[in-house]
Coordinates of C-alpha atoms in Angstrom, one line a residue:
X162 CA 0.0 -0.2 0.3
X163 CA 1.5 3.2 -0.8
X164 CA 2.2 5.5 2.1
X165 CA -0.8 8.0 2.9
X166 CA 0.0 11.6 3.1
X167 CA -2.1 14.1 4.9
X168 CA -4.1 16.2 2.8
X169 CA -4.6 20.1 3.0
X170 CA -7.9 20.2 1.3
X171 CA -11.3 18.2 0.7
X172 CA -10.4 18.4 -3.0
X173 CA -7.1 17.0 -2.4
X174 CA -9.0 14.3 -0.5
X175 CA -10.7 13.6 -3.3
X176 CA -8.0 13.5 -5.9
X177 CA -6.2 11.4 -3.5
X178 CA -8.9 8.8 -3.2
X179 CA -9.3 8.8 -6.8
X180 CA -5.7 8.2 -7.3
X181 CA -4.8 5.5 -4.6
X182 CA -6.4 2.3 -5.3
X183 CA -7.3 1.5 -1.9
X184 CA -6.2 4.3 0.6
X185 CA -7.0 3.4 4.2
X186 CA -12.8 13.7 8.7
X187 CA -17.3 19.7 8.6
X188 CA -19.1 25.0 13.2
X189 CA -17.0 23.8 11.6
X190 CA -12.6 21.6 10.6
X191 CA -9.2 23.0 9.7
X192 CA -7.1 20.8 7.4
X193 CA -3.5 21.1 8.5
X194 CA -2.1 17.4 9.6
X195 CA -1.1 16.8 13.1
X196 CA -0.1 14.6 15.5
X197 CA -2.0 13.2 18.9
X198 CA -0.5 14.9 21.9
X199 CA 0.4 12.4 25.0
X200 CA -2.2 12.5 27.4
X201 CA -2.5 12.0 31.2
X202 CA -5.0 11.9 34.1
X203 CA -3.6 15.3 35.3
X204 CA -6.4 18.2 34.9
X205 CA -5.1 22.0 34.5
X206 CA -7.0 22.8 37.3
X207 CA -5.9 22.9 40.8
X208 CA -8.9 21.2 42.3
X209 CA -11.2 18.8 40.5
X210 CA -14.5 19.9 39.3
X211 CA -18.0 17.9 40.2
X212 CA -19.0 15.8 36.9
X213 CA -21.7 17.8 36.3
X214 CA -21.8 17.1 32.5
X215 CA -23.1 13.8 32.6
X216 CA -24.0 11.1 35.6
X217 CA -20.3 10.5 36.6
X218 CA -20.8 6.6 35.9
X219 CA -21.1 7.3 32.2
X220 CA -18.0 9.8 31.9
X221 CA -14.4 8.4 30.4
X222 CA -12.3 11.2 29.9
X223 CA -8.6 11.9 28.9
X224 CA -7.2 15.4 30.5
X225 CA -4.9 17.0 28.2
X226 CA -1.2 17.3 29.7
X227 CA 1.4 19.9 28.4
X228 CA 3.4 17.2 26.7
X229 CA 4.9 17.9 23.2
X230 CA 3.6 15.8 20.1
X231 CA 5.7 13.7 18.9
X232 CA 7.6 14.5 15.0
X233 CA 5.8 11.6 13.2
X234 CA 2.4 11.5 12.5
X235 CA 0.1 8.7 13.5
X236 CA -3.1 8.8 12.0
X237 CA -6.1 7.8 14.4
X238 CA -9.7 6.2 13.4
X239 CA -13.0 7.3 15.0
X240 CA -15.3 4.8 16.6
X241 CA -17.1 4.1 13.2
X242 CA -13.8 3.5 11.5
X243 CA -15.2 0.1 10.8
X244 CA -18.5 0.7 9.8
X245 CA -17.5 3.1 6.9
X246 CA -15.3 0.3 5.7
X247 CA -18.4 -2.1 6.3
X248 CA -20.2 0.4 4.4
X249 CA -17.7 1.0 1.3
X250 CA -16.2 4.0 2.8
X251 CA -13.5 5.4 0.4
X252 CA -10.8 6.4 3.4
X253 CA -8.3 9.2 3.3
X254 CA -5.9 11.2 5.9
X255 CA -7.9 14.1 7.2
X256 CA -7.2 16.4 10.2
X257 CA -5.1 13.4 11.6
X258 CA -7.8 11.0 11.2
X259 CA -9.0 8.6 8.8
X260 CA -11.9 9.7 7.2
X261 CA -14.3 8.6 4.8
X262 CA -14.4 11.3 1.5
X263 CA -17.9 9.0 0.4
X264 CA -19.2 5.8 0.3
X265 CA -20.1 3.4 -2.4
X266 CA -23.6 3.7 -2.1
X267 CA -23.8 7.3 -3.5
X268 CA -21.8 9.6 -5.6
X269 CA -20.6 13.0 -3.8
X270 CA -22.9 14.8 -6.0
X271 CA -25.7 12.2 -5.3
X272 CA -25.2 12.2 -1.2
X273 CA -25.1 15.9 -1.4
X274 CA -28.8 15.9 -3.1
X275 CA -29.9 13.1 -0.7
X276 CA -28.7 15.3 2.2
X277 CA -31.3 18.6 1.1
X278 CA -34.1 15.9 0.4
X279 CA -33.8 13.2 2.5
X280 CA -31.0 13.0 5.7
X281 CA -27.4 12.2 5.7
X282 CA -25.3 11.3 8.7
X283 CA -21.9 12.3 8.9
X284 CA -18.8 11.1 11.2
X285 CA -17.7 14.2 13.0
X286 CA -15.7 12.2 15.6
X287 CA -12.3 13.6 14.4
X288 CA -13.3 16.9 16.2
X289 CA -12.2 17.8 19.2
X290 CA -14.9 17.8 22.7
X291 CA -14.2 19.7 25.8
X292 CA -15.7 20.4 29.0
X293 CA -14.5 23.8 30.7
X294 CA -16.2 23.9 34.3
X295 CA -15.4 25.7 37.9
X296 CA -16.3 29.1 39.2
X297 CA -13.7 31.0 36.9
X298 CA -15.3 29.6 33.5
X299 CA -17.4 32.3 32.3
X300 CA -14.8 35.1 32.8
X301 CA -12.2 32.8 31.4
X302 CA -14.5 31.8 28.3
X303 CA -15.2 36.0 28.0
X304 CA -11.6 36.6 27.6
X305 CA -10.5 34.0 25.2
X306 CA -13.8 34.7 22.8
X307 CA -16.0 37.7 22.0
X308 CA -19.1 35.8 22.9
X309 CA -21.8 37.0 24.8
X310 CA -21.3 34.4 27.8
X311 CA -23.1 36.4 30.6
X312 CA -26.3 36.2 28.4
X313 CA -26.0 32.7 27.0
X314 CA -28.9 30.5 28.7
X315 CA -28.5 26.7 29.9
X316 CA -28.6 24.4 26.9
X317 CA -27.6 27.2 24.8
X318 CA -25.4 27.2 22.0
X319 CA -23.4 29.8 19.9
X320 CA -20.9 29.8 17.4
X321 CA -17.7 31.8 18.4
X322 CA -13.5 32.5 18.0
X323 CA -10.7 31.7 19.9
X324 CA -8.9 34.8 19.8
X325 CA -5.1 35.9 19.8
X326 CA -4.1 38.3 22.6
X327 CA -3.5 41.7 20.9
X328 CA -4.1 41.1 17.3
X329 CA -7.7 39.7 17.7
X330 CA -6.3 36.9 15.1
X331 CA -8.7 33.7 15.1
X332 CA -7.1 30.9 16.6
X333 CA -10.0 28.7 15.7
X334 CA -13.7 28.9 15.2
X335 CA -15.6 26.9 18.2
X336 CA -19.3 26.2 19.3
X337 CA -20.0 27.1 23.1
X338 CA -22.6 25.2 24.8
X339 CA -23.9 26.2 28.3
X340 CA -24.9 23.2 30.4
X341 CA -25.0 24.7 33.7
X342 CA -24.0 27.9 35.4
X343 CA -19.9 26.8 35.6
X344 CA -20.5 24.2 32.8
X345 CA -19.6 24.7 29.0
X346 CA -19.4 21.9 26.4
X347 CA -16.8 23.0 23.8
X348 CA -16.3 21.8 20.1
X349 CA -13.0 22.8 18.1
X350 CA -11.4 21.5 15.0
X351 CA -9.3 18.5 14.7
X352 CA -6.8 20.1 12.4
X353 CA -6.1 22.8 14.8
X354 CA -5.4 20.4 17.9
X355 CA -2.0 21.1 17.9
X356 CA -2.4 24.7 18.4
X357 CA -5.4 24.9 20.1
X358 CA -4.4 22.4 23.2
X359 CA -1.1 24.4 23.9
X360 CA -3.5 27.6 23.3
X361 CA -6.2 26.7 26.0
X362 CA -3.0 25.6 28.5
X363 CA -1.3 28.9 28.2
X364 CA -4.5 30.9 28.4
X365 CA -5.6 29.1 31.5
X366 CA -2.4 29.3 33.0
X367 CA -2.1 33.1 32.5
X368 CA -5.6 33.4 33.3
X369 CA -5.2 31.9 37.0
X370 CA -1.4 33.7 37.4
X371 CA -3.4 36.9 36.9
X372 CA -5.8 35.9 39.7
X373 CA -8.6 34.3 37.8
X374 CA -10.6 32.0 39.6
X375 CA -10.2 28.1 39.0
X376 CA -11.3 26.2 35.8
X377 CA -10.9 22.5 34.7
X378 CA -10.6 21.6 31.3
X379 CA -10.8 18.1 30.0
X380 CA -10.7 16.6 26.9
X381 CA -13.7 14.0 25.8
X382 CA -10.7 11.9 23.9
X383 CA -12.1 9.1 22.2
X384 CA -15.6 10.0 22.4
X385 CA -18.0 9.9 19.2
X386 CA -20.0 12.8 17.3
X387 CA -22.1 12.2 14.9
X388 CA -24.4 14.9 12.5
X389 CA -27.6 14.0 11.5
X390 CA -28.6 16.6 8.6
X391 CA -31.4 16.9 6.5
X392 CA -35.3 17.9 6.5
X393 CA -35.9 14.1 7.6
X394 CA -33.7 14.6 10.6
X395 CA -36.1 15.2 13.2
X396 CA -38.8 12.5 11.9
X397 CA -35.4 9.9 12.3
X398 CA -34.3 11.2 15.7
X399 CA -37.7 11.1 17.1
X400 CA -38.4 7.2 16.0
X401 CA -35.3 6.2 18.4
X402 CA -35.9 8.2 21.3
X403 CA -36.9 6.9 24.2
X404 CA -38.8 9.8 25.9
X405 CA -42.2 11.2 23.5
X406 CA -40.3 13.0 20.8
X407 CA -42.9 15.1 18.9
X408 CA -43.3 18.0 21.7
X409 CA -39.5 17.6 22.5
X410 CA -38.2 18.4 19.3
X411 CA -40.8 20.7 18.1
X412 CA -39.9 23.1 21.4
X413 CA -36.0 22.2 20.9
X414 CA -35.1 25.0 18.2
X415 CA -31.9 25.8 16.6
X416 CA -29.1 26.3 19.0
X417 CA -30.8 24.6 21.7
X418 CA -29.4 21.6 23.4
X419 CA -31.0 18.6 25.4
X420 CA -29.6 15.4 26.9
X421 CA -31.8 12.4 25.2
X422 CA -31.6 8.4 25.6
X423 CA -32.0 6.4 22.3
X424 CA -33.6 2.7 22.4
X425 CA -30.9 0.6 20.9
X426 CA -31.3 -2.3 18.4
X427 CA -30.3 -4.7 21.3
X428 CA -33.3 -3.2 23.2
X429 CA -30.7 -1.7 25.3
X430 CA -31.2 2.0 26.5
X431 CA -28.5 4.4 25.7
X432 CA -26.8 6.6 28.1
X433 CA -27.7 10.4 28.3
X434 CA -26.6 11.6 25.0
X435 CA -26.1 15.3 24.6
X436 CA -27.9 16.6 21.3
X437 CA -27.4 19.9 20.1
X438 CA -29.7 21.1 17.1
X439 CA -27.4 22.6 14.5
X440 CA -25.1 21.8 12.3
X441 CA -22.9 22.4 9.2
X442 CA -24.8 21.8 6.1
X443 CA -27.7 24.3 6.4
X444 CA -30.2 22.1 7.1
X445 CA -32.1 21.1 10.1
X446 CA -30.4 18.7 12.2
X447 CA -29.0 17.3 15.5
X448 CA -24.9 16.7 16.1
X449 CA -24.9 14.2 19.0
X450 CA -21.9 13.4 21.3
X451 CA -21.7 10.0 22.3
X452 CA -19.6 7.9 24.7
X453 CA -16.8 5.9 22.9
X454 CA -18.2 2.6 23.8
X455 CA -21.5 3.4 22.4
X456 CA -21.0 5.0 19.4
X457 CA -21.5 2.3 17.0
X458 CA -24.7 1.1 18.5
X459 CA -26.1 4.6 18.5
X460 CA -25.2 4.9 14.8
X461 CA -26.4 1.8 13.6
X462 CA -29.6 2.5 15.6
X463 CA -30.1 5.5 13.5
X464 CA -29.4 3.8 10.3
X465 CA -31.4 0.7 10.6
X466 CA -34.2 2.2 12.1
X467 CA -34.6 4.8 9.1
X468 CA -33.3 2.5 6.3
X469 CA -31.3 3.5 3.4
X470 CA -34.2 5.1 1.8
X471 CA -34.1 8.0 4.5
X472 CA -30.9 8.0 5.8
X473 CA -27.5 7.2 4.3
X474 CA -23.8 7.6 5.7
X475 CA -22.4 10.6 3.9
X476 CA -18.6 12.0 3.7
X477 CA -16.0 14.5 3.3
X478 CA -17.3 15.4 -0.4
X479 CA -20.6 16.0 0.2
X480 CA -19.7 17.8 3.5
X481 CA -17.4 20.5 2.0
X482 CA -19.9 21.2 -0.9
X483 CA -22.9 21.3 1.6
X484 CA -20.9 23.8 3.8
X485 CA -20.1 26.1 1.2
X486 CA -23.5 26.0 0.0
X487 CA -24.4 27.3 3.4
X488 CA -21.4 29.6 3.5
X489 CA -20.0 27.9 6.4
X490 CA -16.1 28.8 6.9
X491 CA -13.5 26.2 6.8
X492 CA -10.5 27.2 9.5
X493 CA -7.1 27.2 7.5
X494 CA -8.6 28.2 4.1
X495 CA -11.5 30.8 4.9
X496 CA -10.4 31.4 8.5
X497 CA -6.8 32.0 9.9
X498 CA -4.8 33.5 12.7
X499 CA -4.2 36.6 10.6
X500 CA -7.6 37.1 9.9
X501 CA -10.3 38.8 12.7
X502 CA -13.7 38.2 13.1
X503 CA -14.7 41.6 11.4
X504 CA -12.6 40.6 8.2
X505 CA -13.9 37.4 8.2
X506 CA -17.8 38.7 8.3
X507 CA -18.4 37.2 11.5
X508 CA -19.2 40.5 13.3
X509 CA -22.6 38.9 14.8
X510 CA -20.4 36.4 16.8
X511 CA -19.5 39.8 18.9
X512 CA -21.8 39.9 21.8
X513 CA -23.8 43.0 22.2
X514 CA -22.4 43.6 25.5
X515 CA -19.1 42.6 24.6
X516 CA -19.0 45.9 21.7
X517 CA -19.3 48.2 24.9
X518 CA -17.3 46.2 27.5
X519 CA -14.8 44.6 25.4
X520 CA -12.6 42.8 27.5
X521 CA -11.7 39.8 25.4
X522 CA -8.3 39.3 23.3
X523 CA -7.7 41.6 20.6
X524 CA -11.0 44.0 21.5
X525 CA -9.1 46.9 20.9
X526 CA -8.6 46.1 17.4
X527 CA -11.6 44.1 16.8
X528 CA -13.8 46.9 18.1
X529 CA -12.0 49.6 16.3
X530 CA -12.8 47.7 13.0
X531 CA -16.4 47.4 13.3
X532 CA -16.8 51.3 12.9
X533 CA -15.9 51.8 9.0
X534 CA -13.4 54.4 8.0
X535 CA -16.2 56.7 6.4
X536 CA -17.2 56.8 9.9
X537 CA -14.1 57.7 11.5
X538 CA -13.2 54.2 12.9
X539 CA -10.4 51.7 11.9
X540 CA -12.7 49.9 9.5
X541 CA -10.7 46.8 7.4
X542 CA -9.0 46.7 4.2
X543 CA -10.6 43.2 3.2
X544 CA -13.1 41.2 3.9
X545 CA -14.9 37.8 3.4
X546 CA -17.4 37.5 0.5
X547 CA -19.2 35.2 -1.7
X548 CA -19.1 34.5 -5.4
X549 CA -20.8 33.2 -8.5
X550 CA -18.6 32.2 -11.1
X551 CA -19.3 31.9 -14.7
X552 CA -17.5 29.1 -16.9
X553 CA -15.9 27.3 -14.6
X554 CA -15.2 26.5 -10.8
X555 CA -12.5 28.8 -9.2
X556 CA -10.2 26.7 -6.2
X557 CA -8.6 28.1 -3.6
X558 CA -5.8 30.7 -4.4
X559 CA -7.4 31.9 -7.7
X560 CA -6.8 35.6 -8.0
X561 CA -10.1 38.2 -7.9
X562 CA -9.3 40.9 -10.0
X563 CA -11.2 44.3 -11.1
X564 CA -12.0 45.5 -14.6
X565 CA -8.5 46.9 -15.0
X566 CA -6.9 43.7 -14.3
X567 CA -6.1 44.7 -10.6
X568 CA -5.7 42.0 -8.2
X569 CA -8.4 43.0 -5.5
X570 CA -8.5 39.5 -3.6
X571 CA -8.4 35.9 -3.8
X572 CA -10.4 32.8 -3.5
X573 CA -10.5 30.6 -0.4
X574 CA -12.8 27.8 -0.9
X575 CA -14.8 27.1 -4.4
X576 CA -16.6 24.2 -6.0
X577 CA -19.8 23.2 -8.3
X578 CA -22.8 24.1 -6.5
X579 CA -25.1 20.6 -7.0
X580 CA -28.3 22.4 -5.9
X581 CA -27.7 25.5 -7.7
X582 CA -25.9 24.2 -11.0
X583 CA -23.4 26.9 -10.8
X584 CA -19.9 27.6 -9.8
X585 CA -19.9 29.0 -6.1
X586 CA -16.6 30.2 -4.4
X587 CA -15.7 32.2 -1.0
X588 CA -12.9 34.5 -0.8
X589 CA -11.9 37.7 0.7
X590 CA -11.7 41.4 -1.2
X591 CA -10.8 44.9 -1.0
X592 CA -13.1 46.9 0.7
X593 CA -15.3 48.9 -1.4
X594 CA -15.6 45.7 -3.8
X595 CA -17.4 44.1 -1.3
X596 CA -20.9 44.8 -2.0
X597 CA -23.7 42.0 -3.3
X598 CA -24.2 42.6 -7.1
X599 CA -20.6 44.0 -7.9
X600 CA -19.1 42.4 -10.9
X601 CA -15.7 41.1 -10.7
X602 CA -13.3 38.4 -12.6
X603 CA -11.8 35.5 -11.2
X604 CA -8.4 34.2 -12.7
X605 CA -8.8 30.3 -13.4
X606 CA -5.8 28.7 -14.7
X607 CA -4.9 31.6 -16.2
X608 CA -8.1 32.7 -18.2
X609 CA -10.3 35.4 -16.6
X610 CA -13.9 34.3 -15.4
X611 CA -16.7 37.0 -15.1
X612 CA -18.3 36.4 -11.3
X613 CA -20.4 38.3 -9.4
X614 CA -20.2 39.3 -5.7
X615 CA -22.9 37.6 -3.9
X616 CA -24.9 37.2 -0.2
X617 CA -24.1 34.0 1.5
X618 CA -25.5 31.4 2.3
X619 CA -25.7 30.7 -1.6
X620 CA -28.6 28.4 -0.5
X621 CA -31.4 29.3 1.9
X622 CA -30.6 27.9 5.4
X623 CA -33.7 25.7 7.1
X624 CA -32.8 25.7 10.6
X625 CA -35.8 24.9 12.4
X626 CA -36.5 27.9 14.1
X627 CA -40.5 27.0 14.7
X628 CA -43.4 26.7 12.7
X629 CA -44.2 29.5 10.7
X630 CA -47.3 31.1 11.5
X631 CA -50.6 30.1 9.6

């Protein structure tokens, strides 16, 4: 077998899958290769925190230590690795894991359409699941993110960004879920693990050195995470819930979470599983956090109870085109350390109270950017935009030029849109050219292609926010 290399994009993953005869991953993942860190049972806090995330008998965690990763990358397997192979998963290295680009039952395009019309199940167990708890947790998260933590209710989630001190550059994008007054569930990108884990360690140490209250941090190593996405998701999940599902799920809106028990195929009942309504496709759906020992059983229960007519496994290929249609960023491509939330068109992640009080890393830079130059503020020189490109798909790195041929930006993600039948792309463009409807050109393989700045998402989102009034 050929030695597997780490891929740096989904496009690379698909190309690798096509060229290798039998190669053994999206709020949101970065795609830089990583090496799993050494872990120990030593927590980052000075005192242990009560196991409030779930009953203690159900929790098995690995607590991160400050050990330096080795230089040789070792690809990990998610709990669903064997299940992917059994379903004809075409596996490639992605974010430090063996992950499926697609499965033999559907092509990438067909899988994309199936998600939009029925439902798909994505293995996102490569993502890093964390638990932060303790009396200092609110202040700590308000220090490293611009999120409105104080106003976040229990079992509500918010997309946010981890920020570098001083510059306000984005370390990673993340989902923060409050589970209690002093307890948060946090998900970060697999490909950023090498950077994120030392970042959290250093930031916790600095926080406590400056007098911050105690915070405990645990990484839920080995846990499964699956994303059930598509218009049939609620029906499929409701069918296997132990408690009556209809009223519970109707009142569980986008950005909400709760613990749910699943009736497994064996007749047994699962542990309480943290289920969050949301996802990376723009469709209604749920992300389910599962202890490692139950991940296969829960996944097979969902698949078999729904049947292939309603639910199919899906891989990286469909996930990438779905997220791009939804206008979702991919860290390492659309976001990076040198980009602020304002430049990334993510100003909405900055809580209203934070715009007044600041207090987060890079606040001086970020809050000044919110006020445009025309109104006396610092403003920004570039911003993230969407594009519809004529003729050929524009891939990452392609230049955006004006009518004089002058470079005014670059593409960070692009692909043919299966839903629209058009070529869509995301990128950064010089301030002043960012307004929807602006005509520009994109240089694709040396040839200029007409393009138009377009609002995102490209395909309207269908998040469940309650029934429309009759």
